[in-house]
Amino acid sequence: MLALGLACWGQHEAAAAVVGEGKVLAAAEQERFSRRKFDSSLPIDAIRACLETAGCRAADIAQIGFYWHPWHHAGRKIAYFLRHIASPNTLLRGKGHRHLKMFSLPAALATALPELAHAPLRFFKHHECHAASAFLCGPFDTAAVVSLDGAGEWASAWMGRGEGATITTLGEVHWPHSLGHVYAAITEHLGFHRFADEYKVMGLAAYGDPARYRSAFGNLIRLLPSGRYAVDLRYFDYPRHDGRMVSSRFVRRFYPPRNPATEIEARHRDLAAALQERLEQTVAHVVGHAVRATGCERVCLAGGVALNGVAAGRLLRDEIAAEVFIPPAGSDAGCAVGAALLAAGGHRAALTRADLGPAWPAERIATVMEARGAVRCLDPAQQTAQSIAEGRIVGWFQGRMEFGARALGNRSILADPRVAEMKERINARVKFREDFRPFAPAILDERRAEWFSIDHPSPFMNMVLPFRAERRAFVPAVVHADGTGRLQTVTAEERPEFHALISAFHDLTGIPMVLNTSFNVQGEPIVNTPEEALACYDKARLDDLVIEDWVLSR
């Protein structure tokens, strides 16, 4: 049976997924087609692309699953909003508007894609979709399963157990006590975009000293028994209206919000560090309880907070978990996969690759590249490795587009990790982004234990782990300020083309990794089509562009 999963109309990117034959056949975010970053609209383009990529028609879809259950806790939500919102009109905006809009999904879908009208539409609980995307796609037969994000229908954290193809609930933390919303609130206070730039705060935290605000954050987020936690809501306004997310009390305790046009000061770095430290402690508290309650040291983690790779890596560093699996799209986009799997009956569909989006015909690529004077190459991996070793920055476009926030060697910008100035060069000249932002080391899986002090796979680049101290000086462009790296482990079995490139670079330089960042510039989604790759090549002033076996060089 083929099932379609949908996620949309939230605060994050919309997505679609098609599952069948015990596999995730296709998945893609709407932003990659509309070219509007974090596009949360009904993912019509993504649906069509997933159907084509999966090789099926709309008529073949037997079930449709949606990542939100608008009736779940509906009375409780309405009562809360009426009791706490600043104005009744607020219920018709923001969170209240999104909840109400979801009741209209059947009609909206039937209007936009009438060819899907035959398929029953089923609503699933938000955290159940997160949990399904993690456990049913994961490698463990039995695991503790944890979902952490801003909010589902009412829960902001969920703990459960996965066994076989069954997921059972152990406990929840209810909104407005939300790690995701606290992190978003302080992200905004630090002068970044809430629900979009939290990863910037995670990167900034490595430059700060958490001790300055440590005691304050111990009171802001209190740890409670049974893996629960409580937020001191006096410091936050996000439960009451859609304006600024921190309260005047927060401003008095810390400092006024940073103007994005001003310099980042020590107090901003220290606030980010204290926030990150408390987040890591709270995630460890929640996951630790789930591990003890289930008796499982293997953990599947999902939700927007799961994208915090430092907190995920801390679970291994502090031995909270023996193994951790995070799906390639831990965010709400990944719920499309979870909803599709639940709609299909909840079967297992292990994900070992993230390239679930569309590929492009050789004829189209040839037409586009020939028009720009590109040439064919017999061994693109070897030639690209040589270019990187010579200090050139390369756009690397191969096969199907990745699903999720990370570029994993199909839509990537690659460079030499040995060159200390490469980080500043790419941030300033190529990506047009803040100078404190780190880049990822994509490393041969068989060499990971030689370079990282914790030997654990990270195929989807969602784990931040410490480099071995004696190795850091060899690859300064991918070592963060705290001695860590958000690594991607690359196997020959799962990613043969990318593995061949890194192997060739290793043969040339003795370094079994390359610098890997997403193929886009700040403010734009990752490229999808060959034409978009060429446009980004021009805008970012890359030295080379490799699309399949075509090479364009300056």
JSON list of N, CA and C in Angstrom, two decimals, residues 376-411:
[
{"chain": "A", "resi": 376, "resn": "ARG", "atom": "N", "xyz": [32.80, 17.36, -19.96]},
{"chain": "A", "resi": 376, "resn": "ARG", "atom": "CA", "xyz": [32.60, 16.07, -19.32]},
{"chain": "A", "resi": 376, "resn": "ARG", "atom": "C", "xyz": [33.90, 15.61, -18.68]},
{"chain": "A", "resi": 377, "resn": "CYS", "atom": "N", "xyz": [33.76, 14.83, -17.64]},
{"chain": "A", "resi": 377, "resn": "CYS", "atom": "CA", "xyz": [34.94, 14.37, -16.89]},
{"chain": "A", "resi": 377, "resn": "CYS", "atom": "C", "xyz": [34.81, 12.87, -16.67]},
{"chain": "A", "resi": 378, "resn": "LEU", "atom": "N", "xyz": [35.88, 12.12, -16.90]},
{"chain": "A", "resi": 378, "resn": "LEU", "atom": "CA", "xyz": [35.86, 10.68, -16.72]},
{"chain": "A", "resi": 378, "resn": "LEU", "atom": "C", "xyz": [35.80, 10.27, -15.26]},
{"chain": "A", "resi": 379, "resn": "ASP", "atom": "N", "xyz": [36.42, 11.05, -14.39]},
{"chain": "A", "resi": 379, "resn": "ASP", "atom": "CA", "xyz": [36.48, 10.71, -12.97]},
{"chain": "A", "resi": 379, "resn": "ASP", "atom": "C", "xyz": [36.22, 11.97, -12.14]},
{"chain": "A", "resi": 380, "resn": "PRO", "atom": "N", "xyz": [34.96, 12.38, -11.98]},
{"chain": "A", "resi": 380, "resn": "PRO", "atom": "CA", "xyz": [34.67, 13.63, -11.27]},
{"chain": "A", "resi": 380, "resn": "PRO", "atom": "C", "xyz": [35.12, 13.61, -9.81]},
{"chain": "A", "resi": 381, "resn": "ALA", "atom": "N", "xyz": [35.10, 12.44, -9.16]},
{"chain": "A", "resi": 381, "resn": "ALA", "atom": "CA", "xyz": [35.55, 12.38, -7.77]},
{"chain": "A", "resi": 381, "resn": "ALA", "atom": "C", "xyz": [37.03, 12.72, -7.66]},
{"chain": "A", "resi": 382, "resn": "GLN", "atom": "N", "xyz": [37.86, 12.14, -8.54]},
{"chain": "A", "resi": 382, "resn": "GLN", "atom": "CA", "xyz": [39.30, 12.39, -8.50]},
{"chain": "A", "resi": 382, "resn": "GLN", "atom": "C", "xyz": [39.60, 13.84, -8.86]},
{"chain": "A", "resi": 383, "resn": "GLN", "atom": "N", "xyz": [38.94, 14.36, -9.91]},
{"chain": "A", "resi": 383, "resn": "GLN", "atom": "CA", "xyz": [39.22, 15.73, -10.33]},
{"chain": "A", "resi": 383, "resn": "GLN", "atom": "C", "xyz": [38.77, 16.73, -9.26]},
{"chain": "A", "resi": 384, "resn": "THR", "atom": "N", "xyz": [37.63, 16.47, -8.63]},
{"chain": "A", "resi": 384, "resn": "THR", "atom": "CA", "xyz": [37.15, 17.37, -7.58]},
{"chain": "A", "resi": 384, "resn": "THR", "atom": "C", "xyz": [38.06, 17.32, -6.37]},
{"chain": "A", "resi": 385, "resn": "ALA", "atom": "N", "xyz": [38.52, 16.14, -6.00]},
{"chain": "A", "resi": 385, "resn": "ALA", "atom": "CA", "xyz": [39.46, 16.03, -4.89]},
{"chain": "A", "resi": 385, "resn": "ALA", "atom": "C", "xyz": [40.73, 16.84, -5.16]},
{"chain": "A", "resi": 386, "resn": "GLN", "atom": "N", "xyz": [41.22, 16.78, -6.39]},
{"chain": "A", "resi": 386, "resn": "GLN", "atom": "CA", "xyz": [42.40, 17.55, -6.76]},
{"chain": "A", "resi": 386, "resn": "GLN", "atom": "C", "xyz": [42.14, 19.05, -6.65]},
{"chain": "A", "resi": 387, "resn": "SER", "atom": "N", "xyz": [40.97, 19.49, -7.09]},
{"chain": "A", "resi": 387, "resn": "SER", "atom": "CA", "xyz": [40.62, 20.91, -7.00]},
{"chain": "A", "resi": 387, "resn": "SER", "atom": "C", "xyz": [40.56, 21.36, -5.54]},
{"chain": "A", "resi": 388, "resn": "ILE", "atom": "N", "xyz": [39.92, 20.57, -4.71]},
{"chain": "A", "resi": 388, "resn": "ILE", "atom": "CA", "xyz": [39.82, 20.93, -3.28]},
{"chain": "A", "resi": 388, "resn": "ILE", "atom": "C", "xyz": [41.20, 20.99, -2.65]},
{"chain": "A", "resi": 389, "resn": "ALA", "atom": "N", "xyz": [42.06, 20.05, -2.98]},
{"chain": "A", "resi": 389, "resn": "ALA", "atom": "CA", "xyz": [43.41, 20.03, -2.43]},
{"chain": "A", "resi": 389, "resn": "ALA", "atom": "C", "xyz": [44.21, 21.25, -2.86]},
{"chain": "A", "resi": 390, "resn": "GLU", "atom": "N", "xyz": [43.83, 21.84, -3.99]},
{"chain": "A", "resi": 390, "resn": "GLU", "atom": "CA", "xyz": [44.50, 23.05, -4.48]},
{"chain": "A", "resi": 390, "resn": "GLU", "atom": "C", "xyz": [43.90, 24.33, -3.89]},
{"chain": "A", "resi": 391, "resn": "GLY", "atom": "N", "xyz": [42.93, 24.18, -2.99]},
{"chain": "A", "resi": 391, "resn": "GLY", "atom": "CA", "xyz": [42.34, 25.33, -2.31]},
{"chain": "A", "resi": 391, "resn": "GLY", "atom": "C", "xyz": [41.12, 25.90, -2.99]},
{"chain": "A", "resi": 392, "resn": "ARG", "atom": "N", "xyz": [40.57, 25.18, -3.97]},
{"chain": "A", "resi": 392, "resn": "ARG", "atom": "CA", "xyz": [39.40, 25.67, -4.68]},
{"chain": "A", "resi": 392, "resn": "ARG", "atom": "C", "xyz": [38.12, 25.27, -3.93]},
{"chain": "A", "resi": 393, "resn": "ILE", "atom": "N", "xyz": [37.08, 26.09, -4.06]},
{"chain": "A", "resi": 393, "resn": "ILE", "atom": "CA", "xyz": [35.78, 25.83, -3.42]},
{"chain": "A", "resi": 393, "resn": "ILE", "atom": "C", "xyz": [34.83, 25.32, -4.50]},
{"chain": "A", "resi": 394, "resn": "VAL", "atom": "N", "xyz": [34.23, 24.18, -4.23]},
{"chain": "A", "resi": 394, "resn": "VAL", "atom": "CA", "xyz": [33.52, 23.44, -5.27]},
{"chain": "A", "resi": 394, "resn": "VAL", "atom": "C", "xyz": [32.05, 23.24, -4.90]},
{"chain": "A", "resi": 395, "resn": "GLY", "atom": "N", "xyz": [31.16, 23.53, -5.85]},
{"chain": "A", "resi": 395, "resn": "GLY", "atom": "CA", "xyz": [29.76, 23.13, -5.73]},
{"chain": "A", "resi": 395, "resn": "GLY", "atom": "C", "xyz": [29.61, 21.72, -6.28]},
{"chain": "A", "resi": 396, "resn": "TRP", "atom": "N", "xyz": [29.06, 20.83, -5.47]},
{"chain": "A", "resi": 396, "resn": "TRP", "atom": "CA", "xyz": [29.01, 19.39, -5.78]},
{"chain": "A", "resi": 396, "resn": "TRP", "atom": "C", "xyz": [27.54, 18.97, -5.83]},
{"chain": "A", "resi": 397, "resn": "PHE", "atom": "N", "xyz": [27.06, 18.57, -7.00]},
{"chain": "A", "resi": 397, "resn": "PHE", "atom": "CA", "xyz": [25.64, 18.30, -7.26]},
{"chain": "A", "resi": 397, "resn": "PHE", "atom": "C", "xyz": [25.54, 16.92, -7.87]},
{"chain": "A", "resi": 398, "resn": "GLN", "atom": "N", "xyz": [24.98, 15.97, -7.10]},
{"chain": "A", "resi": 398, "resn": "GLN", "atom": "CA", "xyz": [24.96, 14.58, -7.55]},
{"chain": "A", "resi": 398, "resn": "GLN", "atom": "C", "xyz": [23.63, 13.93, -7.18]},
{"chain": "A", "resi": 399, "resn": "GLY", "atom": "N", "xyz": [23.03, 13.21, -8.10]},
{"chain": "A", "resi": 399, "resn": "GLY", "atom": "CA", "xyz": [21.90, 12.35, -7.80]},
{"chain": "A", "resi": 399, "resn": "GLY", "atom": "C", "xyz": [20.69, 13.07, -7.24]},
{"chain": "A", "resi": 400, "resn": "ARG", "atom": "N", "xyz": [20.02, 12.41, -6.28]},
{"chain": "A", "resi": 400, "resn": "ARG", "atom": "CA", "xyz": [18.78, 12.92, -5.72]},
{"chain": "A", "resi": 400, "resn": "ARG", "atom": "C", "xyz": [19.04, 13.94, -4.61]},
{"chain": "A", "resi": 401, "resn": "MET", "atom": "N", "xyz": [18.17, 14.90, -4.50]},
{"chain": "A", "resi": 401, "resn": "MET", "atom": "CA", "xyz": [18.27, 15.94, -3.48]},
{"chain": "A", "resi": 401, "resn": "MET", "atom": "C", "xyz": [18.03, 15.34, -2.09]},
{"chain": "A", "resi": 402, "resn": "GLU", "atom": "N", "xyz": [18.78, 15.83, -1.12]},
{"chain": "A", "resi": 402, "resn": "GLU", "atom": "CA", "xyz": [18.61, 15.37, 0.25]},
{"chain": "A", "resi": 402, "resn": "GLU", "atom": "C", "xyz": [17.31, 15.90, 0.87]},
{"chain": "A", "resi": 403, "resn": "PHE", "atom": "N", "xyz": [16.78, 15.12, 1.81]},
{"chain": "A", "resi": 403, "resn": "PHE", "atom": "CA", "xyz": [15.64, 15.53, 2.63]},
{"chain": "A", "resi": 403, "resn": "PHE", "atom": "C", "xyz": [16.17, 15.92, 4.00]},
{"chain": "A", "resi": 404, "resn": "GLY", "atom": "N", "xyz": [15.75, 17.08, 4.49]},
{"chain": "A", "resi": 404, "resn": "GLY", "atom": "CA", "xyz": [16.25, 17.56, 5.77]},
{"chain": "A", "resi": 404, "resn": "GLY", "atom": "C", "xyz": [17.15, 18.76, 5.60]},
{"chain": "A", "resi": 405, "resn": "ALA", "atom": "N", "xyz": [17.58, 19.29, 6.73]},
{"chain": "A", "resi": 405, "resn": "ALA", "atom": "CA", "xyz": [18.32, 20.55, 6.74]},
{"chain": "A", "resi": 405, "resn": "ALA", "atom": "C", "xyz": [19.77, 20.42, 6.30]},
{"chain": "A", "resi": 406, "resn": "ARG", "atom": "N", "xyz": [20.29, 19.20, 6.27]},
{"chain": "A", "resi": 406, "resn": "ARG", "atom": "CA", "xyz": [21.72, 19.02, 6.01]},
{"chain": "A", "resi": 406, "resn": "ARG", "atom": "C", "xyz": [22.00, 18.60, 4.57]},
{"chain": "A", "resi": 407, "resn": "ALA", "atom": "N", "xyz": [23.02, 19.19, 4.00]},
{"chain": "A", "resi": 407, "resn": "ALA", "atom": "CA", "xyz": [23.55, 18.73, 2.71]},
{"chain": "A", "resi": 407, "resn": "ALA", "atom": "C", "xyz": [24.56, 17.63, 3.00]},
{"chain": "A", "resi": 408, "resn": "LEU", "atom": "N", "xyz": [24.38, 16.47, 2.39]},
{"chain": "A", "resi": 408, "resn": "LEU", "atom": "CA", "xyz": [25.15, 15.29, 2.77]},
{"chain": "A", "resi": 408, "resn": "LEU", "atom": "C", "xyz": [25.96, 14.74, 1.60]},
{"chain": "A", "resi": 409, "resn": "GLY", "atom": "N", "xyz": [26.31, 15.61, 0.66]},
{"chain": "A", "resi": 409, "resn": "GLY", "atom": "CA", "xyz": [27.14, 15.16, -0.45]},
{"chain": "A", "resi": 409, "resn": "GLY", "atom": "C", "xyz": [26.39, 15.03, -1.75]},
{"chain": "A", "resi": 410, "resn": "ASN", "atom": "N", "xyz": [25.13, 15.46, -1.78]},
{"chain": "A", "resi": 410, "resn": "ASN", "atom": "CA", "xyz": [24.39, 15.52, -3.04]},
{"chain": "A", "resi": 410, "resn": "ASN", "atom": "C", "xyz": [24.15, 16.95, -3.50]},
{"chain": "A", "resi": 411, "resn": "ARG", "atom": "N", "xyz": [23.95, 17.85, -2.55]},
{"chain": "A", "resi": 411, "resn": "ARG", "atom": "CA", "xyz": [23.81, 19.29, -2.84]},
{"chain": "A", "resi": 411, "resn": "ARG", "atom": "C", "xyz": [24.71, 20.04, -1.85]}
]
